mmCIF file of C-alpha atoms in Angstrom:
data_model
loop_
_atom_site.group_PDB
_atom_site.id
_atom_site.type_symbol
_atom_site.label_atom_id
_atom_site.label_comp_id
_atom_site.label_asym_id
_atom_site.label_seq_id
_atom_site.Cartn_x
_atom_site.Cartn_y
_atom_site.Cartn_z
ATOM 1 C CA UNK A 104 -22.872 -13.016 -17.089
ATOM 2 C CA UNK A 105 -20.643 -10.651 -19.182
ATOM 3 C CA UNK A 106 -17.975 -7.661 -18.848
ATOM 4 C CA UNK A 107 -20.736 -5.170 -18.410
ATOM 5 C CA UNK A 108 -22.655 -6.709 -15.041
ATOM 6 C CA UNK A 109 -21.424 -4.495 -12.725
ATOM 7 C CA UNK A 110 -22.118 -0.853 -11.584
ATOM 8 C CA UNK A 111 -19.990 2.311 -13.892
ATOM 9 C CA UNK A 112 -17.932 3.594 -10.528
ATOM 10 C CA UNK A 113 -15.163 5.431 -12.163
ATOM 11 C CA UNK A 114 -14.278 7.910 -14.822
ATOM 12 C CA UNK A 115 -10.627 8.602 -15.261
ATOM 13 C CA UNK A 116 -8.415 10.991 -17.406
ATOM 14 C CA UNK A 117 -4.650 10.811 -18.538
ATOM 15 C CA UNK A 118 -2.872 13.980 -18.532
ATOM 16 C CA UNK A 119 0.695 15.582 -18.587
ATOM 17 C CA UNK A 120 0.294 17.692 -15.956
ATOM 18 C CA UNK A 121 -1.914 16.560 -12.605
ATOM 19 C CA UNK A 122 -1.697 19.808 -10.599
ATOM 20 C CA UNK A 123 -3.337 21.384 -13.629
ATOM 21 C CA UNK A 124 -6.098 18.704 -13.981
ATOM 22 C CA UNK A 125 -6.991 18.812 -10.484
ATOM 23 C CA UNK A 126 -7.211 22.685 -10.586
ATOM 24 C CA UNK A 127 -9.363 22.849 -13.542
ATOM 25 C CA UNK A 128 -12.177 19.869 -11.845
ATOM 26 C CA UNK A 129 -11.803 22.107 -8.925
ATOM 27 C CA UNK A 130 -12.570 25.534 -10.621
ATOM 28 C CA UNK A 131 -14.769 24.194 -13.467
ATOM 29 C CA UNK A 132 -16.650 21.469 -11.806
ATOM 30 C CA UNK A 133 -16.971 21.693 -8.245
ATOM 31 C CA UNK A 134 -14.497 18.600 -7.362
ATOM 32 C CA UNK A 135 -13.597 20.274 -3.688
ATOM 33 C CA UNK A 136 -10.434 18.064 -2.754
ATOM 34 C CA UNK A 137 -7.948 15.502 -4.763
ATOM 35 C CA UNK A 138 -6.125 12.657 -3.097
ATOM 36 C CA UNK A 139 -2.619 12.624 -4.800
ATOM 37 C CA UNK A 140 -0.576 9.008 -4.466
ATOM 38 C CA UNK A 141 2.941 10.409 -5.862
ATOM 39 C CA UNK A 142 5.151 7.742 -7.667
ATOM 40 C CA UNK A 143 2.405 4.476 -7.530
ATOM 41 C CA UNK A 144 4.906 1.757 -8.577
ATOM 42 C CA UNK A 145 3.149 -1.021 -10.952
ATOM 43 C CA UNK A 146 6.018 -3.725 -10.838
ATOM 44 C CA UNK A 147 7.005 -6.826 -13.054
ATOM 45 C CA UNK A 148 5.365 -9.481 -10.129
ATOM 46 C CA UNK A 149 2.171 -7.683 -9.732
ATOM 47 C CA UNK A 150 1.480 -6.038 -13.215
ATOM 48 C CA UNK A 151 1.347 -6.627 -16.984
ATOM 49 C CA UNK A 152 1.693 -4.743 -19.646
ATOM 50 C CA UNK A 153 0.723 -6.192 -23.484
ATOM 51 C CA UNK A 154 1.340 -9.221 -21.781
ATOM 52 C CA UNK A 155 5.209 -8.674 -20.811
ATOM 53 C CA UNK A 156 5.968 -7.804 -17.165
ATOM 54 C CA UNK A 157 5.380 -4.410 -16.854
ATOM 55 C CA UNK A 158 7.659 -1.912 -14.908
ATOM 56 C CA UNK A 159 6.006 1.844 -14.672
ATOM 57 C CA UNK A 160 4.716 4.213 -12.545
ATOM 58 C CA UNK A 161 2.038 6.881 -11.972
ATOM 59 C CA UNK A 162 0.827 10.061 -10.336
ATOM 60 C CA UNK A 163 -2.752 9.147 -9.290
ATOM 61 C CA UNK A 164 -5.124 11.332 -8.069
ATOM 62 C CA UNK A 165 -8.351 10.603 -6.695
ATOM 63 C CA UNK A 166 -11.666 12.638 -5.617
ATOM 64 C CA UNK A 167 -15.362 12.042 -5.621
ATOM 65 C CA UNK A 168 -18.416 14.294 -7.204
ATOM 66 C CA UNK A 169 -21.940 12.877 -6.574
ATOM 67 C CA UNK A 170 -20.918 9.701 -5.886
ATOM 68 C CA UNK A 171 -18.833 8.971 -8.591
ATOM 69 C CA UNK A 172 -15.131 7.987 -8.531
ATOM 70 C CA UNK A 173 -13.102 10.056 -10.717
ATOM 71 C CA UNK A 174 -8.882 9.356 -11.297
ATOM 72 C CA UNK A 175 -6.126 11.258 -13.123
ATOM 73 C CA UNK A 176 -2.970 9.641 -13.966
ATOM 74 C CA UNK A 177 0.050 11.067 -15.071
ATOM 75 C CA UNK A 178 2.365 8.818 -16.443
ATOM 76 C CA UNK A 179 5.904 9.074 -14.900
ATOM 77 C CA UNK A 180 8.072 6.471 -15.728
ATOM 78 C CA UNK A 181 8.018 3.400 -18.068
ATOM 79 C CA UNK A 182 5.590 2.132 -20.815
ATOM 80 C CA UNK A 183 1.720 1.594 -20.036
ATOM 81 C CA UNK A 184 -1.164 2.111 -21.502
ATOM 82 C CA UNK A 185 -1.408 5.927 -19.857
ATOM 83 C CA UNK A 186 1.829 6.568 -21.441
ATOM 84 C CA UNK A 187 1.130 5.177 -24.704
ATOM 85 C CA UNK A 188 -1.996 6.899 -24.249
ATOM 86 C CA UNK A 189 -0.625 9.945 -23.428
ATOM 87 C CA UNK A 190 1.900 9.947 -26.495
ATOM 88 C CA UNK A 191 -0.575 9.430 -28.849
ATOM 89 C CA UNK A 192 -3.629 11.300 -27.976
ATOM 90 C CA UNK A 193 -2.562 13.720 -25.836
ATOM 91 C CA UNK A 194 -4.068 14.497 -22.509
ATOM 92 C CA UNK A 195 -7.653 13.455 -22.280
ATOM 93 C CA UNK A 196 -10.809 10.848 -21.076
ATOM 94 C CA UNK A 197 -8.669 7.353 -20.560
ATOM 95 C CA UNK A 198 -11.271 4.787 -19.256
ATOM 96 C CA UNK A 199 -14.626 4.530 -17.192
ATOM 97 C CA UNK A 200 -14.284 1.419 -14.903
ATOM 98 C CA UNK A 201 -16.951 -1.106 -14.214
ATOM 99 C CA UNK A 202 -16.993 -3.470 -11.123
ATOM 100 C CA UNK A 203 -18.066 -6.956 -12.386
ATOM 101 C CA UNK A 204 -19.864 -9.147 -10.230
ATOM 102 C CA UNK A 205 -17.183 -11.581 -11.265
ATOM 103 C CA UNK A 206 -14.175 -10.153 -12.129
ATOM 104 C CA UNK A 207 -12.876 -13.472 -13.328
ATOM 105 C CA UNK A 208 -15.537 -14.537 -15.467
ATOM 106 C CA UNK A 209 -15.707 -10.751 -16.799
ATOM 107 C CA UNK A 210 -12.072 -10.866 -18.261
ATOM 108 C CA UNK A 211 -12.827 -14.298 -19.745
ATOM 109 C CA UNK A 212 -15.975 -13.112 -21.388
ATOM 110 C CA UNK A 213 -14.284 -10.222 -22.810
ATOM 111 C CA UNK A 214 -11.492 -12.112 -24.375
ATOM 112 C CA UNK A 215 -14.387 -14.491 -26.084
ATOM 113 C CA UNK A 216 -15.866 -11.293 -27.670
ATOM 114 C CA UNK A 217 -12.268 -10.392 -28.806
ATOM 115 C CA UNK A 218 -11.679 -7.527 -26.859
ATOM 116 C CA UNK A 219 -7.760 -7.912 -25.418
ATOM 117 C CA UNK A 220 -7.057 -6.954 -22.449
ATOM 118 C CA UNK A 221 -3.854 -4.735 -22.656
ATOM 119 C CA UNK A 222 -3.016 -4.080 -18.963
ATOM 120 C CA UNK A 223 -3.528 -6.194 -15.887
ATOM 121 C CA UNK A 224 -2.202 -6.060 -12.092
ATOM 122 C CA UNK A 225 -3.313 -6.749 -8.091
ATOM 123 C CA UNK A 226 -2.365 -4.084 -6.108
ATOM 124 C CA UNK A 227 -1.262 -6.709 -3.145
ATOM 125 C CA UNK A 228 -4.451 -8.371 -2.979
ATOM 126 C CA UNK A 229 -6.466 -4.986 -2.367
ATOM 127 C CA UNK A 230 -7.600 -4.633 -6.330
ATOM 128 C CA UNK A 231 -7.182 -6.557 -8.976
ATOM 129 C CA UNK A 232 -7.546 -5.036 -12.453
ATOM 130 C CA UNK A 233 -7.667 -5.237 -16.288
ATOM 131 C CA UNK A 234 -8.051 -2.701 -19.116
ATOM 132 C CA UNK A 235 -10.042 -3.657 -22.441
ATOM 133 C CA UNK A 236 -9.494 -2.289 -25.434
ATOM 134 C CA UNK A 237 -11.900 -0.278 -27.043
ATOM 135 C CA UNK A 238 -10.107 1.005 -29.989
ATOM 136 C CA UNK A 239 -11.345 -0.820 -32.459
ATOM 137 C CA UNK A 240 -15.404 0.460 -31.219
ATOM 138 C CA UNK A 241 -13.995 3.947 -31.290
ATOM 139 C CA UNK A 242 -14.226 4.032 -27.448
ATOM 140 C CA UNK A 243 -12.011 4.650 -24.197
ATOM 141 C CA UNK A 244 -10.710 1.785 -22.551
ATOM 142 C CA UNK A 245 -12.883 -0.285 -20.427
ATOM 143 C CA UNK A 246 -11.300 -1.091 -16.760
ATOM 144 C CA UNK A 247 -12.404 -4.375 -14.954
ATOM 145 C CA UNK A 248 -11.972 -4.038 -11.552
ATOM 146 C CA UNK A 249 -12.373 -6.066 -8.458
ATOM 147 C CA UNK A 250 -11.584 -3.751 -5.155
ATOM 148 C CA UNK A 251 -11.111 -6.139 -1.728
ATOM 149 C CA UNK A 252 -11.812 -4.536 2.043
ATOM 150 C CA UNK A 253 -8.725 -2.681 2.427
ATOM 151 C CA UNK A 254 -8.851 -0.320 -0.936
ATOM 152 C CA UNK A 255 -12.350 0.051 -0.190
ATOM 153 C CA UNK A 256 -11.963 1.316 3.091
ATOM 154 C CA UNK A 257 -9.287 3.805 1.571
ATOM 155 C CA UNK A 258 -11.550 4.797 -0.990
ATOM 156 C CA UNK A 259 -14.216 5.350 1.383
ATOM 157 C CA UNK A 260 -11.685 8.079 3.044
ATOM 158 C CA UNK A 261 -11.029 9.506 -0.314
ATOM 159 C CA UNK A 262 -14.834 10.149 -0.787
ATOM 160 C CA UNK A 263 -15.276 11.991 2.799
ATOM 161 C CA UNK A 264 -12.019 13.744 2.145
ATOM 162 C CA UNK A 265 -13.389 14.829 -0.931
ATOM 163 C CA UNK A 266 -17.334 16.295 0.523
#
């Protein structure tokens, strides 16, 4: 059992500007409606960052097409990997997410291949999550996630919002 056991159910971008992202996967790409969270707070008690408490937060936006997830963040306040991201690269792909059969076991298995993870939280028991790094493989981050009955549920409304 590795990292990569579970389904791809996410794509997500970083960007500077989220009305303008969602407008251009609207006009472009037949995304028909975006679920904005304003201001998501990722706190010292529920979040790391590099492995200090991390204090940020986000514009998220979520929508479905065909099934599949897809996220833009805009970094608001505070370092995090979208930020740093953001600073360095510029607007652009961020991370696909895969949902391990074992989240647990996934992060441990990527820290025995060496790949650190940079960025971890649990959104109050809802989703717990971890970003890999993928910069030394020339890739996007990797997201680990493990989503619990409640953010499933809203994510369920997010994808008939979205058709």
């Amino acid at each position: 059992m590795g990292y990569d056991d579970g389904p791809i159910t996410q794509i997500a971008w970083v960007t500077d500007d989220i009305e303008k992202a969602e407008r251009f996967f609207v006009t472009h790409f037949g995304v028909r409606k975006w679920t904005r969270l304003p201001d998501v707070e990722f706190g010292p008690g529920t979040c790391s960052y590099r492995d200090r408490p991390a204090d940020f937060s986000a514009h998220i936006a979520l929508s479905y097409l065909d099934g599949m997830q897809l996220e833009l963040i805009q970094p608001v306040r505070g370092e995090s990997i979208y930020a740093e991201f953001l600073a360095r690269s510029g607007p652009g792909l961020h991370h696909v997410c895969f949902e391990p059969d074992d989240f647990d076991a996934a992060v441990a298995a990527a820290g025995r291949d060496g790949l650190p993870v940079l960025q971890r939280g649990d959104m109050g028991g809802d989703m717990r999550f971890a970003y890999i790094d993928g910069a030394s493989e020339g890739v996007p981050f990797i997201e680990l996630a493990e989503i619990g009955h409640g953010m499933r549920a809203f994510f369920d409304q997010v994808r008939r919002a979205a058709s």
